[in-house]
Structure formats: structure tokens, C-alpha cells
CSV table of C-alpha atoms in Angstrom, one decimal:
chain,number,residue,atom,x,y,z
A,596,UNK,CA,0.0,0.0,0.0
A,597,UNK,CA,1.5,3.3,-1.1
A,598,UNK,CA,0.3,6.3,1.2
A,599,UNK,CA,3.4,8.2,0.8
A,600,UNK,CA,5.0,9.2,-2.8
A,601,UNK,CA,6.8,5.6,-3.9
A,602,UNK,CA,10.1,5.7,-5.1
A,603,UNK,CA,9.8,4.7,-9.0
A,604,UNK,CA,11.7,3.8,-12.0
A,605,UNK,CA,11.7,5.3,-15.5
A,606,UNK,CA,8.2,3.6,-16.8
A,607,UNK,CA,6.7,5.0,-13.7
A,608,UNK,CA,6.8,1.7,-11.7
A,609,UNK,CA,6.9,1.2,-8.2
A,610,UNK,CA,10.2,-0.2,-7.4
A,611,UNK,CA,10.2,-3.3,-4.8
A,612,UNK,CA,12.4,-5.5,-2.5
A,613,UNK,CA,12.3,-8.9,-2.6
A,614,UNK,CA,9.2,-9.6,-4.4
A,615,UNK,CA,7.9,-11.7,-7.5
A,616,UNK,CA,9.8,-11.1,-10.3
A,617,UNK,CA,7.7,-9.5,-13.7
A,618,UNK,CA,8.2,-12.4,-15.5
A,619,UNK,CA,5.4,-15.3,-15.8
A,620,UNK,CA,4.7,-17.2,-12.2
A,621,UNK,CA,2.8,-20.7,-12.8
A,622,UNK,CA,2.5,-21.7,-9.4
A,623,UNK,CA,0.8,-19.9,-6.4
A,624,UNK,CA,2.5,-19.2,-3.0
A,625,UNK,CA,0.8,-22.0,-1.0
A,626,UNK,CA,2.1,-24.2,-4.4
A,627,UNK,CA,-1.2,-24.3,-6.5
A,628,UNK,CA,0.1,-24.2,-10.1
A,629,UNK,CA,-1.8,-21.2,-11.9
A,630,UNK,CA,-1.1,-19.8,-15.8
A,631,UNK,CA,-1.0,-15.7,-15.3
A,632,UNK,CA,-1.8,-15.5,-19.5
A,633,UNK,CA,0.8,-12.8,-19.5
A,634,UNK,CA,4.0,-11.7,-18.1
A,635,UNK,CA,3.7,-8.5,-15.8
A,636,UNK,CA,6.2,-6.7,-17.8
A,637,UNK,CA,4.0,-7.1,-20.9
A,638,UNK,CA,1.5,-5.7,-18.8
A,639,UNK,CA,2.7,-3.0,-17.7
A,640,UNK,CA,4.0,-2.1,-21.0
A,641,UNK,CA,0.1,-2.5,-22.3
A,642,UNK,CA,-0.5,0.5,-19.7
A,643,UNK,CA,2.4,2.3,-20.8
A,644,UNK,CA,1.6,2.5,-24.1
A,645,UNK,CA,-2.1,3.2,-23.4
A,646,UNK,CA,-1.2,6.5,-21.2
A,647,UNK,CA,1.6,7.3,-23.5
A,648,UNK,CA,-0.1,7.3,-26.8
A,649,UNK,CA,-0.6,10.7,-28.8
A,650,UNK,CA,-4.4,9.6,-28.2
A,651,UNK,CA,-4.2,8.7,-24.4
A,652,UNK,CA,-6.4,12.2,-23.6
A,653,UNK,CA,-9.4,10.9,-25.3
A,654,UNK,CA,-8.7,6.9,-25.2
A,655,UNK,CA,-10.5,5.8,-22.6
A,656,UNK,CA,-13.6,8.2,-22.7
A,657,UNK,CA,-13.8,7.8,-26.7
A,658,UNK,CA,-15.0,3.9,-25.9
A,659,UNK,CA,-19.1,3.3,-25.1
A,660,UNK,CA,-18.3,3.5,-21.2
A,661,UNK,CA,-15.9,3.1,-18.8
A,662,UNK,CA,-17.1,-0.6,-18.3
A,663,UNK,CA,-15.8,-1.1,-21.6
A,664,UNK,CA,-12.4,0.1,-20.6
A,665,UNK,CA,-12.1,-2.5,-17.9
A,666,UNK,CA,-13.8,-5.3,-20.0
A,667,UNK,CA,-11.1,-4.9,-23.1
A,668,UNK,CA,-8.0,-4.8,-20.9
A,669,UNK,CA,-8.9,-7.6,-18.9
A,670,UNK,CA,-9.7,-10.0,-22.1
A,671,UNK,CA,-5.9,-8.0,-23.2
A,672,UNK,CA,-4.1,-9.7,-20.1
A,673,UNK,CA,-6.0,-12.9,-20.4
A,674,UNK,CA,-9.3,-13.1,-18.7
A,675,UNK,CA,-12.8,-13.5,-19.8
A,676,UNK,CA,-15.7,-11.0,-20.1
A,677,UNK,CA,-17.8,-13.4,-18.1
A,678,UNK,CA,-15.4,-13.5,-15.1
A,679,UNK,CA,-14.7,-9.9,-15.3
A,680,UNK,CA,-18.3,-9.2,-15.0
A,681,UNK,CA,-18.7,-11.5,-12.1
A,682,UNK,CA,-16.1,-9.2,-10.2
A,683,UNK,CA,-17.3,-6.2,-11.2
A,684,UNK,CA,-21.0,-7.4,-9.9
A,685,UNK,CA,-20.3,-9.1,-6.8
A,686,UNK,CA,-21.2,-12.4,-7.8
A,687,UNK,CA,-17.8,-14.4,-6.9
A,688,UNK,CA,-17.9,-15.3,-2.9
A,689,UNK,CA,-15.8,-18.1,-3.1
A,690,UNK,CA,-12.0,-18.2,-2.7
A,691,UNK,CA,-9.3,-20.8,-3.1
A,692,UNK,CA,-7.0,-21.6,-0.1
A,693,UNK,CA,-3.8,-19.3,1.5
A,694,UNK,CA,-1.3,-20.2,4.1
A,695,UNK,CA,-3.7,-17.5,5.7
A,696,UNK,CA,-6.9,-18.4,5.2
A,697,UNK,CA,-8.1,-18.5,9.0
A,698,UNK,CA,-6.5,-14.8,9.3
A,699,UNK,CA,-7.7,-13.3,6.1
A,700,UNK,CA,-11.6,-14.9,7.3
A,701,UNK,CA,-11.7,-13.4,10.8
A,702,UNK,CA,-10.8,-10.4,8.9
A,703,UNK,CA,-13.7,-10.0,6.4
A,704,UNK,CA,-16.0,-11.3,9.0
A,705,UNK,CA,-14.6,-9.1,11.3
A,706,UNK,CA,-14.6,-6.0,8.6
A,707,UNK,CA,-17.3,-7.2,5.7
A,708,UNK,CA,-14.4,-6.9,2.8
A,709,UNK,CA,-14.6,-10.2,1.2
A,710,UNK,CA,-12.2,-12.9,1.2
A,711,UNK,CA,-10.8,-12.9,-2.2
A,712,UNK,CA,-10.5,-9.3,-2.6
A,713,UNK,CA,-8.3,-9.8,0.6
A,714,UNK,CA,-6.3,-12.4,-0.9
A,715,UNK,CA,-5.7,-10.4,-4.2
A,716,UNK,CA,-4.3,-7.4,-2.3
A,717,UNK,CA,-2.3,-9.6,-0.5
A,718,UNK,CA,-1.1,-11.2,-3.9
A,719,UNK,CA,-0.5,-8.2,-5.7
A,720,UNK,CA,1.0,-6.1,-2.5
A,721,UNK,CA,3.3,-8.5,-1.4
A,722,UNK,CA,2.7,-12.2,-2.9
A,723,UNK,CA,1.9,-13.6,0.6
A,724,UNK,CA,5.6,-12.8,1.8
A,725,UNK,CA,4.9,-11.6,5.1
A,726,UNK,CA,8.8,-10.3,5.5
A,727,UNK,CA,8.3,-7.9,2.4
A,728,UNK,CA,9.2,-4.0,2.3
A,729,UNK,CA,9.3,-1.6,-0.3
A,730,UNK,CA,11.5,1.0,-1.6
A,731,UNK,CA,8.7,3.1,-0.1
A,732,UNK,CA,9.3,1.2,3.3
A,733,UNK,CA,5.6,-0.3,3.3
A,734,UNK,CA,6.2,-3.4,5.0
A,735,UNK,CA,4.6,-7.3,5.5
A,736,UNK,CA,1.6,-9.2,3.7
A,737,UNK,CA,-0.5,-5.9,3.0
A,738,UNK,CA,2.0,-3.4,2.3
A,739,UNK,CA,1.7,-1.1,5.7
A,740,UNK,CA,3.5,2.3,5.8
A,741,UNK,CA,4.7,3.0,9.7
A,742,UNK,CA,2.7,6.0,9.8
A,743,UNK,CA,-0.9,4.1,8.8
A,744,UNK,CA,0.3,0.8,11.2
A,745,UNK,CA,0.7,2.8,14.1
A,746,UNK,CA,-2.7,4.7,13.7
A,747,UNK,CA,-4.6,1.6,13.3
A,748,UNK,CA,-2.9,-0.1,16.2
A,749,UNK,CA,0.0,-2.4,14.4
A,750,UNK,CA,3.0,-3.0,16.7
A,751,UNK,CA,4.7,-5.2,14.3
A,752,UNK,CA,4.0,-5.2,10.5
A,753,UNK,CA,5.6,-8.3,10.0
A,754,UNK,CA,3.5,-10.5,12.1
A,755,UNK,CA,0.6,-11.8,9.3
A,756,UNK,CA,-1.9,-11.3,12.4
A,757,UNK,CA,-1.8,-7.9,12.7
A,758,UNK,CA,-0.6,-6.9,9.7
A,759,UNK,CA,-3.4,-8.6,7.9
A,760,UNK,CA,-6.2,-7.0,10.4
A,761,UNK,CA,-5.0,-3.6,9.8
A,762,UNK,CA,-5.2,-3.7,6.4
A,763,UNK,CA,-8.2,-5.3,6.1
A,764,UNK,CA,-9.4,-2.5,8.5
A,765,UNK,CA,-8.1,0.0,6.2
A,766,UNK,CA,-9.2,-1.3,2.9
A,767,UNK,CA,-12.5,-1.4,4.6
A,768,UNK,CA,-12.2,2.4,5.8
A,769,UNK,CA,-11.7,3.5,2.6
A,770,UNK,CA,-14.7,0.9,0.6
A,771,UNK,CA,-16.8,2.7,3.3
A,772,UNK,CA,-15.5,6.5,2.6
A,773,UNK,CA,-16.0,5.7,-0.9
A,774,UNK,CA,-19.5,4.3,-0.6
A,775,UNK,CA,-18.7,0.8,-1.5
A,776,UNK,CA,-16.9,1.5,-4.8
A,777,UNK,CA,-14.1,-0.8,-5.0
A,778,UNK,CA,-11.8,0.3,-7.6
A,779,UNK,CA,-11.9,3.5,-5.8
A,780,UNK,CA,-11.7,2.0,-2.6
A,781,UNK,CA,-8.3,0.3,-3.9
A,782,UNK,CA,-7.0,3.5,-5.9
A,783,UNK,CA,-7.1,5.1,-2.1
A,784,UNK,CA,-5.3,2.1,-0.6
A,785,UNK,CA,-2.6,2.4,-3.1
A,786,UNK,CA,-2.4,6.2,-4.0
A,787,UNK,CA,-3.6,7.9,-0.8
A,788,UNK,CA,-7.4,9.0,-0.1
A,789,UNK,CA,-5.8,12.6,-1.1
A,790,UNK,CA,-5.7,11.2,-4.8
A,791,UNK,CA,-9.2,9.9,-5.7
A,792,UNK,CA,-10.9,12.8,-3.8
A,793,UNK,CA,-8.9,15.5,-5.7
A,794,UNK,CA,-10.8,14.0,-9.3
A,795,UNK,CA,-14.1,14.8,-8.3
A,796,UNK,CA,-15.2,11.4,-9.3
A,797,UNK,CA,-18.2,9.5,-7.3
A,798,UNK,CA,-17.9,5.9,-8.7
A,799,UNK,CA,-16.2,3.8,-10.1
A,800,UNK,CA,-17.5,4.1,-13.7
A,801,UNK,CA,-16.2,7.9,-13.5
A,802,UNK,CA,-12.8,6.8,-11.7
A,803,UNK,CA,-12.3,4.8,-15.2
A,804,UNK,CA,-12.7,7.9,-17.3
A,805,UNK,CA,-10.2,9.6,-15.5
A,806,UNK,CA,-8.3,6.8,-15.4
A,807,UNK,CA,-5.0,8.5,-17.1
A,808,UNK,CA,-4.9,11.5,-14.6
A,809,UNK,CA,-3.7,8.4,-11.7
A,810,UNK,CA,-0.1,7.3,-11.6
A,811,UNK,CA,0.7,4.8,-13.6
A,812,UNK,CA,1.4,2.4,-10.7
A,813,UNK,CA,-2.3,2.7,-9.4
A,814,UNK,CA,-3.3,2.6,-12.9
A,815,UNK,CA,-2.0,-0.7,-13.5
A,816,UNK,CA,-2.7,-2.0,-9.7
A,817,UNK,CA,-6.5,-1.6,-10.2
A,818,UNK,CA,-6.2,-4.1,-12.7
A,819,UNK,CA,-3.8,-6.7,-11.5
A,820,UNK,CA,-6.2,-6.6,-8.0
A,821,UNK,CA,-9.8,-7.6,-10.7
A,822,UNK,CA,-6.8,-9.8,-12.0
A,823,UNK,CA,-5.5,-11.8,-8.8
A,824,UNK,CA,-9.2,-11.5,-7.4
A,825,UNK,CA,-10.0,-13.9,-10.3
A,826,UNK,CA,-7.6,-16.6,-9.5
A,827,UNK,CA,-9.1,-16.5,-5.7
A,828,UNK,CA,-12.6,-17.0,-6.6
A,829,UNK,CA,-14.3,-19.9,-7.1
């Protein structure tokens, strides 16, 4: 999670320590083999070459709706319109299983964020290596700066216990400040509240057509959460 300004390279990405590398992964970190359809470097050069086109102003608003934003760069990275519209609507509950499962479930009981949103912010923040820290200094499973652990009550960011409730806890802070909108919800967890506010958008739908005005980083994150969310639900 990126509250602070992240230290990034050239392309505009964040810039981490000791996590997954950008090239393909086929197995999970509990060792469940899964296919990612693309490397993250192709991804993330998909994204650059969206917001650095000569038509980037007017791409994503030029399509039928912002829907059909999400829908054509998720079948891009290898998904289907029918899961990505499951996400988007709520309809996948299920999850598959973590070395965390009993931790990440007290949370969304405890929180009502559900369990494989969880687990996909877990993926994409850290890859379920509790020991993780960014150039940033976020630190453990969910990516905690010191300033936001301390406020919600995290003595150790590296113990999966608390570092998992806390986040959770914050995610769900910022689902509720944003009325339930989720790609909002997770543009604030990775950007700063600061950031979504300041585009005068009230959904998600009008989040999308601004899209381009994010950083690239939280660009790109929105997607790889609907995209590690996928490989969670069941």
C-alpha cells in the first residue's frame, strides 16, 4: 500500500524489495500451479503505451463507457468477459485456499471486505511474503507504511496477524468512505485518499474515465487486484 509518494523507475513503476519477479509465475505461494496469460512486464508495458499514446487524452472516454475500458484490458491480459463481470457485480464469494486463510476470514468477518478481494491485495502487494518491504518502506503481507500501522494499532508489520487485520481494517475504511466503490476503494489504498478525492469522481465508472490523470502504478494495480481476485474466486 502506497500512502506516501513511492520511489519509482523510469516507466513510472513502483520499485520493490524482494518480491515476485515480472516475469510469468505458474504456481501460487501456497504451491497451487496457476497460468498468469501474461507476463507482468508485458503488462505493464500494455499501460504504458495506453497513457503514453498521442491519443491517451481521449482513449479511454472515446469507448461506449468506462465498463468497456475495464472489460477490453482484462480479455488483453488474459481473462474472460464473463469472469470480469462477475467481479465487477459481486457475484464471486468463493475463494481458493492461502497459508492465511483463517487470518484473512476473521478479517472479512470481522470487517465485511470479502475474502478474495483480501487475498488479491495480499497477492499483488506482497505475494503472501509476510517479510516484504518496499523501496517506499511499506512493510509485511498488505503493504503497511509505519505512519498508517501505528494509527490503526499495528505494533509489528511483519507479524501476518496484525498486519493482515490492519489492512483489512483500512481497505474497509476506505470501501466505506468511498460508498462501497471498490476500484476506488483500492485506488485510495494504493495512491492515498488525497488522490481519488482530488478527481471529483463518485464511482467507479467515472474513476475509469479519469483513469489517465492516476499514476501509472495505481493505474495498472486496479487491474492486476480484478486480475488476482479472479484466480481467488471460485
Amino acid at each position: 500500500m502506497q500512502i506516501n509518494p513511492a520511489v519509482t523507475d523510469g516507466l513510472g513503476q513502483l520499485k520493490w524489495i524482494n518480491l515476485k519477479a515480472t516475469t510469468e509465475k505458474t504456481s501460487s505461494a501456497n504451491g497451487n500451479e496457476r497460468s498468469t496469460g501474461v507476463s507482468a512486464s508485458a503488462f505493464a508495458t500494455m499501460l504504458q503505451a495506453m497513457s503514453t499514446s498521442s491519443e491517451s487524452s481521449s482513449y479511454l472516454t472515446s469507448l461506449p463507457d468506462a465498463t468497456s475500458v475495464s472489460s477490453l484490458l482484462w480479455q488483453q491480459i488474459g481473462g474472460t468477459t464473463e469472469t470480469f463481470n462477475n467481479i465487477i457485480s459481486g457475484e464471486i464469494t468463493g475463494s481458493t485456499p492461502t497459508s492465511y486463510d483463517d487470518l484473512i476470514q476473521k478479517a472479512s468477518a470481522k470487517y465485511g471486505v470479502p475474502i478474495d478481494l483480501i487475498k488479491a491485495v495480499i497477492d499483488t502487494e506482497s505475494s503472501f511474503n509476510p517479510n516484504v518491504v518496499s523501496s517506499a518502506g511499506a512493510k509485511g503481507l498488505m503493504q503497511l507504511m509505519d505512519g498508517t500501522a501505528s494509527g490503526l494499532g499495528v505494533t509489528d508489520s511483519f507479524d501476518p496477524a496484525q498486519n493482515i487485520d490492519g489492512g483489512v481494517r483500512y481497505l474497509s475504511y476506505q470501501l466505506k468512505r468511498f460508498g462501497g466503490e471498490e476500484k476506488m476503494a483500492l485506488a485510495a489504498y494504493n495512491a492515498g485518499p488525497g488522490r481519488v478525492t482530488d478527481l471529483g469522481v463518485t464511482n467507479d465508472q467515472e474513476l475509469l474515465e479519469k483513469l489517465s490523470l492516476l499514476p501509472k502504478e495505481t493505474q495498472s494495480y486496479i487491474f492486476k487486484i480484478e486480475r488476482a481476485r479472479a484466480q481467488y474466486a471460485v
